[in-house]
């Protein structure tokens, strides 16, 4: 699971939110040092580009690991202006891994963007995240490459084995301001700086 989520070339294969994730040159060789990256999300008539910083920690108690990131874009057409998030990997006695995530972001375009975020965007981002994580789960458990499940497969209701966002155990709060998705974020997230 760690390799599939922490290797940029593999991450962008399963995560619908990104078309490309590429590390920037001259990264530190230390395993637990921050890494800068650039990302792209290709849309039909536009490509959103941005940058970020991530930090993966492999030294948690009882084998737990965490990964934290911050990102931003100056693209005025991006629905997300900036954001932050974390992943927590908790090993289970049966050899499986419980994968927990939390994220938050600042929507684009001031008040209009905030209104669209409350009405629909936050739910779309949640769905994209959950669907992508189920596609990752299928890859990790069965070896079926994520490309076998393009976005159109979400509508293939007759295929029970397809990725489904509904397999995730949590959903966004009805009012985003009433829920702090970052309440359990690792301390390392606070130390990540992004220009």
Short mmCIF file of C-alpha atoms in Angstrom, two decimals:
data_model
loop_
_atom_site.label_atom_id
_atom_site.label_comp_id
_atom_site.label_asym_id
_atom_site.label_seq_id
_atom_site.Cartn_x
_atom_site.Cartn_y
_atom_site.Cartn_z
CA UNK A 1 0.00 0.00 0.00
CA UNK A 2 2.82 2.40 0.92
CA UNK A 3 4.55 1.92 -2.45
CA UNK A 4 1.32 2.39 -4.44
CA UNK A 5 0.52 5.64 -2.65
CA UNK A 6 3.99 7.13 -2.17
CA UNK A 7 5.47 6.53 -5.63
CA UNK A 8 4.29 9.50 -7.76
CA UNK A 9 4.11 7.52 -11.02
CA UNK A 10 1.91 4.89 -9.34
CA UNK A 11 -0.18 7.38 -7.37
CA UNK A 12 -1.35 9.21 -10.48
CA UNK A 13 -2.45 5.90 -12.02
CA UNK A 14 -5.17 5.23 -9.42
CA UNK A 15 -6.10 8.71 -8.15
CA UNK A 16 -8.79 10.36 -10.27
CA UNK A 17 -7.87 13.75 -8.80
CA UNK A 18 -4.51 13.79 -10.62
CA UNK A 19 -3.38 13.08 -14.18
CA UNK A 20 0.31 13.60 -13.37
CA UNK A 21 2.28 13.79 -10.13
CA UNK A 22 5.99 14.43 -10.63
CA UNK A 23 8.69 15.03 -8.02
CA UNK A 24 10.72 18.17 -8.51
CA UNK A 25 14.46 17.84 -9.06
CA UNK A 26 17.07 17.79 -6.29
CA UNK A 27 15.07 15.96 -3.62
CA UNK A 28 16.68 15.02 -0.31
CA UNK A 29 17.80 11.41 -0.02
CA UNK A 30 16.55 11.18 3.58
CA UNK A 31 13.53 8.87 3.84
CA UNK A 32 11.52 11.15 6.14
CA UNK A 33 12.28 14.54 4.57
CA UNK A 34 9.72 16.68 2.72
CA UNK A 35 9.46 16.27 -1.06
CA UNK A 36 8.28 18.91 -3.49
CA UNK A 37 6.12 17.87 -6.40
CA UNK A 38 4.14 19.31 -9.26
CA UNK A 39 0.76 18.01 -10.34
CA UNK A 40 -1.62 18.22 -13.27
CA UNK A 41 -5.29 17.42 -13.71
CA UNK A 42 -6.24 17.21 -17.36
CA UNK A 43 -9.77 18.29 -18.21
CA UNK A 44 -11.39 18.21 -21.66
CA UNK A 45 -10.39 21.79 -22.58
CA UNK A 46 -7.89 22.77 -19.92
CA UNK A 47 -5.08 21.38 -17.76
CA UNK A 48 -4.86 22.53 -14.15
CA UNK A 49 -1.28 22.73 -12.87
CA UNK A 50 -0.04 23.21 -9.33
CA UNK A 51 2.69 22.38 -6.85
CA UNK A 52 2.91 20.87 -3.41
CA UNK A 53 5.03 19.43 -0.63
CA UNK A 54 4.59 15.98 0.90
CA UNK A 55 6.12 14.13 3.80
CA UNK A 56 5.88 10.41 4.45
CA UNK A 57 6.78 9.04 7.89
CA UNK A 58 7.48 5.35 8.34
CA UNK A 59 8.27 5.32 12.05
CA UNK A 60 4.87 5.21 13.74
CA UNK A 61 3.94 3.08 16.72
CA UNK A 62 3.16 -0.59 15.97
CA UNK A 63 4.07 -0.16 12.31
CA UNK A 64 1.71 2.74 11.60
CA UNK A 65 2.77 5.19 8.91
CA UNK A 66 1.55 8.63 7.93
CA UNK A 67 1.78 10.82 4.89
CA UNK A 68 0.91 14.53 4.82
CA UNK A 69 0.79 17.08 2.02
CA UNK A 70 -0.04 20.66 1.16
CA UNK A 71 -0.73 21.93 -2.36
CA UNK A 72 -1.79 25.01 -4.28
CA UNK A 73 -2.34 26.38 -7.74
CA UNK A 74 -2.55 29.83 -9.23
CA UNK A 75 -4.85 28.60 -11.98
CA UNK A 76 -8.05 30.69 -11.83
CA UNK A 77 -9.99 27.82 -13.46
CA UNK A 78 -9.10 25.34 -10.73
CA UNK A 79 -12.00 24.61 -8.36
CA UNK A 80 -9.45 24.13 -5.55
CA UNK A 81 -7.07 27.00 -4.83
CA UNK A 82 -5.07 25.25 -2.10
CA UNK A 83 -5.41 22.36 0.28
CA UNK A 84 -3.88 20.00 2.78
CA UNK A 85 -4.42 16.43 3.77
CA UNK A 86 -3.06 13.31 5.36
CA UNK A 87 -3.16 9.55 5.04
CA UNK A 88 -2.71 7.19 7.96
CA UNK A 89 -1.80 3.54 7.39
CA UNK A 90 -2.64 1.25 10.31
CA UNK A 91 -1.53 -2.39 10.07
CA UNK A 92 -4.03 -5.00 11.29
CA UNK A 93 -3.30 -8.37 12.91
CA UNK A 94 -4.60 -10.21 9.82
CA UNK A 95 -2.02 -8.51 7.57
CA UNK A 96 -4.45 -6.02 6.07
CA UNK A 97 -4.10 -2.26 6.34
CA UNK A 98 -6.69 0.25 7.51
CA UNK A 99 -6.28 3.37 5.39
CA UNK A 100 -7.60 6.64 6.87
CA UNK A 101 -7.60 10.03 5.19
CA UNK A 102 -8.53 13.57 6.10
CA UNK A 103 -8.34 16.63 3.89
CA UNK A 104 -9.53 20.16 3.53
CA UNK A 105 -9.11 22.83 0.91
CA UNK A 106 -9.85 26.41 0.01
CA UNK A 107 -12.20 26.69 -2.98
CA UNK A 108 -11.59 29.07 -5.86
CA UNK A 109 -13.26 32.41 -6.63
CA UNK A 110 -14.11 33.87 -3.23
CA UNK A 111 -17.77 33.88 -2.19
CA UNK A 112 -19.03 32.35 -5.44
CA UNK A 113 -16.56 29.50 -5.09
CA UNK A 114 -17.50 29.00 -1.44
CA UNK A 115 -21.18 28.78 -2.39
CA UNK A 116 -20.50 26.25 -5.17
CA UNK A 117 -18.31 24.32 -2.74
CA UNK A 118 -21.14 24.05 -0.22
CA UNK A 119 -23.71 23.10 -2.84
CA UNK A 120 -21.80 20.53 -4.90
CA UNK A 121 -18.00 20.73 -5.14
CA UNK A 122 -17.20 19.25 -1.72
CA UNK A 123 -19.41 16.23 -2.49
CA UNK A 124 -17.79 15.77 -5.92
CA UNK A 125 -14.30 15.91 -4.39
CA UNK A 126 -15.38 13.40 -1.73
CA UNK A 127 -16.77 11.06 -4.41
CA UNK A 128 -13.59 11.34 -6.51
CA UNK A 129 -11.47 10.61 -3.43
CA UNK A 130 -13.55 7.65 -2.26
CA UNK A 131 -13.86 6.13 -5.74
CA UNK A 132 -10.11 6.48 -6.26
CA UNK A 133 -9.35 4.81 -2.92
CA UNK A 134 -11.56 1.86 -3.83
CA UNK A 135 -9.74 1.60 -7.17
CA UNK A 136 -6.48 1.59 -5.16
CA UNK A 137 -7.86 -1.14 -2.87
CA UNK A 138 -8.74 -3.32 -5.85
CA UNK A 139 -5.23 -2.86 -7.28
CA UNK A 140 -3.56 -3.67 -3.94
CA UNK A 141 -5.75 -6.71 -3.21
CA UNK A 142 -6.11 -8.28 -6.66
CA UNK A 143 -3.32 -6.86 -8.79
CA UNK A 144 -5.89 -5.52 -11.29
CA UNK A 145 -4.31 -2.34 -12.70
CA UNK A 146 -6.33 0.84 -12.13
CA UNK A 147 -6.46 1.49 -15.87
CA UNK A 148 -8.85 -1.49 -16.04
CA UNK A 149 -11.35 0.76 -14.24
CA UNK A 150 -11.62 4.08 -16.11
CA UNK A 151 -14.06 6.70 -14.85
CA UNK A 152 -16.79 5.37 -17.16
CA UNK A 153 -16.73 2.08 -15.21
CA UNK A 154 -18.44 3.91 -12.32
CA UNK A 155 -21.65 3.61 -14.35
CA UNK A 156 -21.18 -0.11 -15.09
CA UNK A 157 -23.74 -1.17 -12.46
CA UNK A 158 -23.79 -4.76 -13.69
CA UNK A 159 -20.12 -5.18 -12.63
CA UNK A 160 -20.16 -5.79 -8.88
CA UNK A 161 -16.36 -5.80 -8.74
CA UNK A 162 -16.02 -2.24 -10.09
CA UNK A 163 -14.70 0.53 -7.81
CA UNK A 164 -17.43 2.15 -5.71
CA UNK A 165 -17.20 5.28 -3.59
CA UNK A 166 -19.88 3.80 -1.34
CA UNK A 167 -17.38 1.27 0.04
CA UNK A 168 -15.74 4.06 2.02
CA UNK A 169 -16.93 4.27 5.61
CA UNK A 170 -17.33 8.02 5.97
CA UNK A 171 -19.00 10.81 4.08
CA UNK A 172 -18.63 14.58 4.21
CA UNK A 173 -20.64 16.42 6.82
CA UNK A 174 -23.76 18.12 5.47
CA UNK A 175 -22.34 21.47 6.48
CA UNK A 176 -18.60 21.44 5.90
CA UNK A 177 -18.05 24.20 8.44
CA UNK A 178 -19.50 21.97 11.20
CA UNK A 179 -16.92 19.23 10.63
CA UNK A 180 -13.17 19.43 11.09
CA UNK A 181 -11.76 16.81 8.72
CA UNK A 182 -8.30 17.65 9.97
CA UNK A 183 -8.92 17.00 13.68
CA UNK A 184 -6.81 13.84 13.60
CA UNK A 185 -4.09 15.10 11.25
CA UNK A 186 -0.50 14.16 12.11
CA UNK A 187 1.70 16.82 13.70
CA UNK A 188 3.98 16.67 10.64
CA UNK A 189 1.30 18.40 8.56
CA UNK A 190 1.64 21.61 10.57
CA UNK A 191 5.36 21.71 9.77
CA UNK A 192 4.97 21.52 6.00
CA UNK A 193 5.52 24.85 4.31
CA UNK A 194 4.46 25.57 0.76
CA UNK A 195 5.03 28.75 -1.17
#
